[in-house]
mmCIF file of C-alpha atoms in Angstrom:
data_model
loop_
_atom_site.group_PDB
_atom_site.id
_atom_site.type_symbol
_atom_site.label_atom_id
_atom_site.label_comp_id
_atom_site.label_asym_id
_atom_site.label_seq_id
_atom_site.Cartn_x
_atom_site.Cartn_y
_atom_site.Cartn_z
ATOM 1 C CA LEU A 1 0.000 0.000 0.000
ATOM 2 C CA SER A 2 1.131 3.506 -0.683
ATOM 3 C CA SER A 3 1.292 5.843 2.318
ATOM 4 C CA GLU A 4 -1.763 7.713 0.965
ATOM 5 C CA THR A 5 -3.794 4.495 0.776
ATOM 6 C CA ALA A 6 -2.670 3.440 4.247
ATOM 7 C CA ILE A 7 -3.734 6.786 5.735
ATOM 8 C CA HIS A 8 -7.105 6.563 3.966
ATOM 9 C CA ALA A 9 -7.700 3.032 5.264
ATOM 10 C CA LYS A 10 -6.642 4.017 8.780
ATOM 11 C CA ALA A 11 -9.039 6.969 8.779
ATOM 12 C CA PHE A 12 -12.024 4.734 8.010
ATOM 13 C CA LYS A 13 -10.960 2.058 10.508
ATOM 14 C CA ASN A 14 -12.707 3.739 13.461
ATOM 15 C CA ALA A 15 -15.703 5.182 11.622
ATOM 16 C CA ALA A 16 -17.952 3.363 14.127
ATOM 17 C CA SER A 17 -17.309 6.246 16.542
ATOM 18 C CA ILE A 18 -19.449 8.457 14.260
ATOM 19 C CA LYS A 19 -23.186 7.691 14.293
ATOM 20 C CA PHE A 20 -25.865 9.544 12.344
ATOM 21 C CA ALA A 21 -29.641 9.746 12.805
ATOM 22 C CA GLY A 22 -32.053 12.362 11.476
ATOM 23 C CA ARG A 23 -29.903 15.505 11.358
ATOM 24 C CA THR A 24 -27.701 14.689 14.337
ATOM 25 C CA ILE A 25 -24.158 13.321 14.322
ATOM 26 C CA THR A 26 -23.103 11.570 17.524
ATOM 27 C CA TYR A 27 -19.349 11.311 17.931
ATOM 28 C CA SER A 28 -17.645 9.202 20.589
ATOM 29 C CA ALA A 29 -14.334 10.794 21.566
ATOM 30 C CA THR A 30 -11.578 9.066 23.497
ATOM 31 C CA LYS A 31 -10.363 12.340 25.037
ATOM 32 C CA SER A 32 -11.484 15.929 25.591
ATOM 33 C CA GLY A 33 -10.151 18.832 23.519
ATOM 34 C CA LYS A 34 -10.598 20.867 20.347
ATOM 35 C CA ALA A 35 -11.965 19.107 17.279
ATOM 36 C CA SER A 36 -12.378 20.179 13.685
ATOM 37 C CA ILE A 37 -15.682 19.168 12.056
ATOM 38 C CA GLN A 38 -15.996 19.276 8.277
ATOM 39 C CA VAL A 39 -18.936 18.208 6.108
ATOM 40 C CA PHE A 40 -18.403 17.878 2.347
ATOM 41 C CA ASP A 41 -21.030 17.302 -0.343
ATOM 42 C CA ALA A 42 -20.698 14.729 -3.131
ATOM 43 C CA LEU A 43 -18.760 17.233 -5.266
ATOM 44 C CA GLY A 44 -16.238 17.896 -2.500
ATOM 45 C CA HIS A 45 -17.562 21.335 -1.575
ATOM 46 C CA ALA A 46 -17.417 22.202 2.117
ATOM 47 C CA GLN A 47 -20.942 22.574 3.494
ATOM 48 C CA MET A 48 -19.872 22.987 7.117
ATOM 49 C CA LEU A 49 -16.546 23.901 8.688
ATOM 50 C CA ALA A 50 -16.475 24.211 12.466
ATOM 51 C CA SER A 51 -14.206 23.930 15.447
ATOM 52 C CA MET A 52 -15.587 22.896 18.799
ATOM 53 C CA ASP A 53 -14.564 21.721 22.238
ATOM 54 C CA ILE A 54 -15.553 18.104 22.733
ATOM 55 C CA VAL A 55 -15.602 15.963 25.829
ATOM 56 C CA SER A 56 -14.400 12.426 26.342
ATOM 57 C CA GLY A 57 -17.403 10.244 25.536
ATOM 58 C CA SER A 58 -20.494 11.165 23.535
ATOM 59 C CA ASN A 59 -20.802 14.496 21.666
ATOM 60 C CA THR A 60 -23.577 15.673 19.321
ATOM 61 C CA ILE A 61 -23.401 17.898 16.259
ATOM 62 C CA GLU A 62 -26.605 19.219 14.672
ATOM 63 C CA LEU A 63 -26.815 19.537 10.875
ATOM 64 C CA ASN A 64 -29.924 21.734 10.677
ATOM 65 C CA ALA A 65 -28.525 24.003 7.917
ATOM 66 C CA ILE A 66 -27.512 21.117 5.632
ATOM 67 C CA ALA A 67 -29.747 20.301 2.633
ATOM 68 C CA ALA A 68 -30.844 16.751 1.842
ATOM 69 C CA GLY A 69 -28.110 14.735 0.118
ATOM 70 C CA SER A 70 -25.034 12.558 0.574
ATOM 71 C CA TYR A 71 -22.059 13.885 2.536
ATOM 72 C CA LEU A 72 -18.651 12.965 3.892
ATOM 73 C CA VAL A 73 -18.093 13.928 7.528
ATOM 74 C CA ARG A 74 -14.525 14.438 8.762
ATOM 75 C CA ILE A 75 -13.835 14.915 12.457
ATOM 76 C CA ALA A 76 -10.225 15.552 13.454
ATOM 77 C CA GLN A 77 -8.871 15.808 16.976
ATOM 78 C CA GLY A 78 -5.095 16.039 17.179
ATOM 79 C CA THR A 79 -3.719 13.175 15.098
ATOM 80 C CA GLN A 80 -6.964 11.173 15.225
ATOM 81 C CA VAL A 81 -9.166 11.553 12.127
ATOM 82 C CA GLU A 82 -12.575 9.929 11.708
ATOM 83 C CA LEU A 83 -14.518 9.807 8.436
ATOM 84 C CA ALA A 84 -18.068 8.694 7.746
ATOM 85 C CA ARG A 85 -20.452 8.853 4.800
ATOM 86 C CA ILE A 86 -23.936 10.057 5.699
ATOM 87 C CA THR A 87 -27.206 10.702 3.895
ATOM 88 C CA VAL A 88 -29.396 13.583 5.066
ATOM 89 C CA LYS A 89 -33.063 13.138 4.167
#
């Protein structure tokens, strides 16, 4: 595997820590601190860029301003990056 492929595979490895229902993302963090939340549409355009303080354990992120469609969610905290594909209805 190339280093790019290995990083991509590693990022999806823990995607189970991101859950989605309705318009709410629930993210399970292993530690407290700043996190970067990014939501991209199917064309790669950023639909949401935010930074927030998260706590160790369960955190929720509301997507009320996001239109219906398919998105890629990226949550980064330090060196840990989580990715998940979601569909907003």
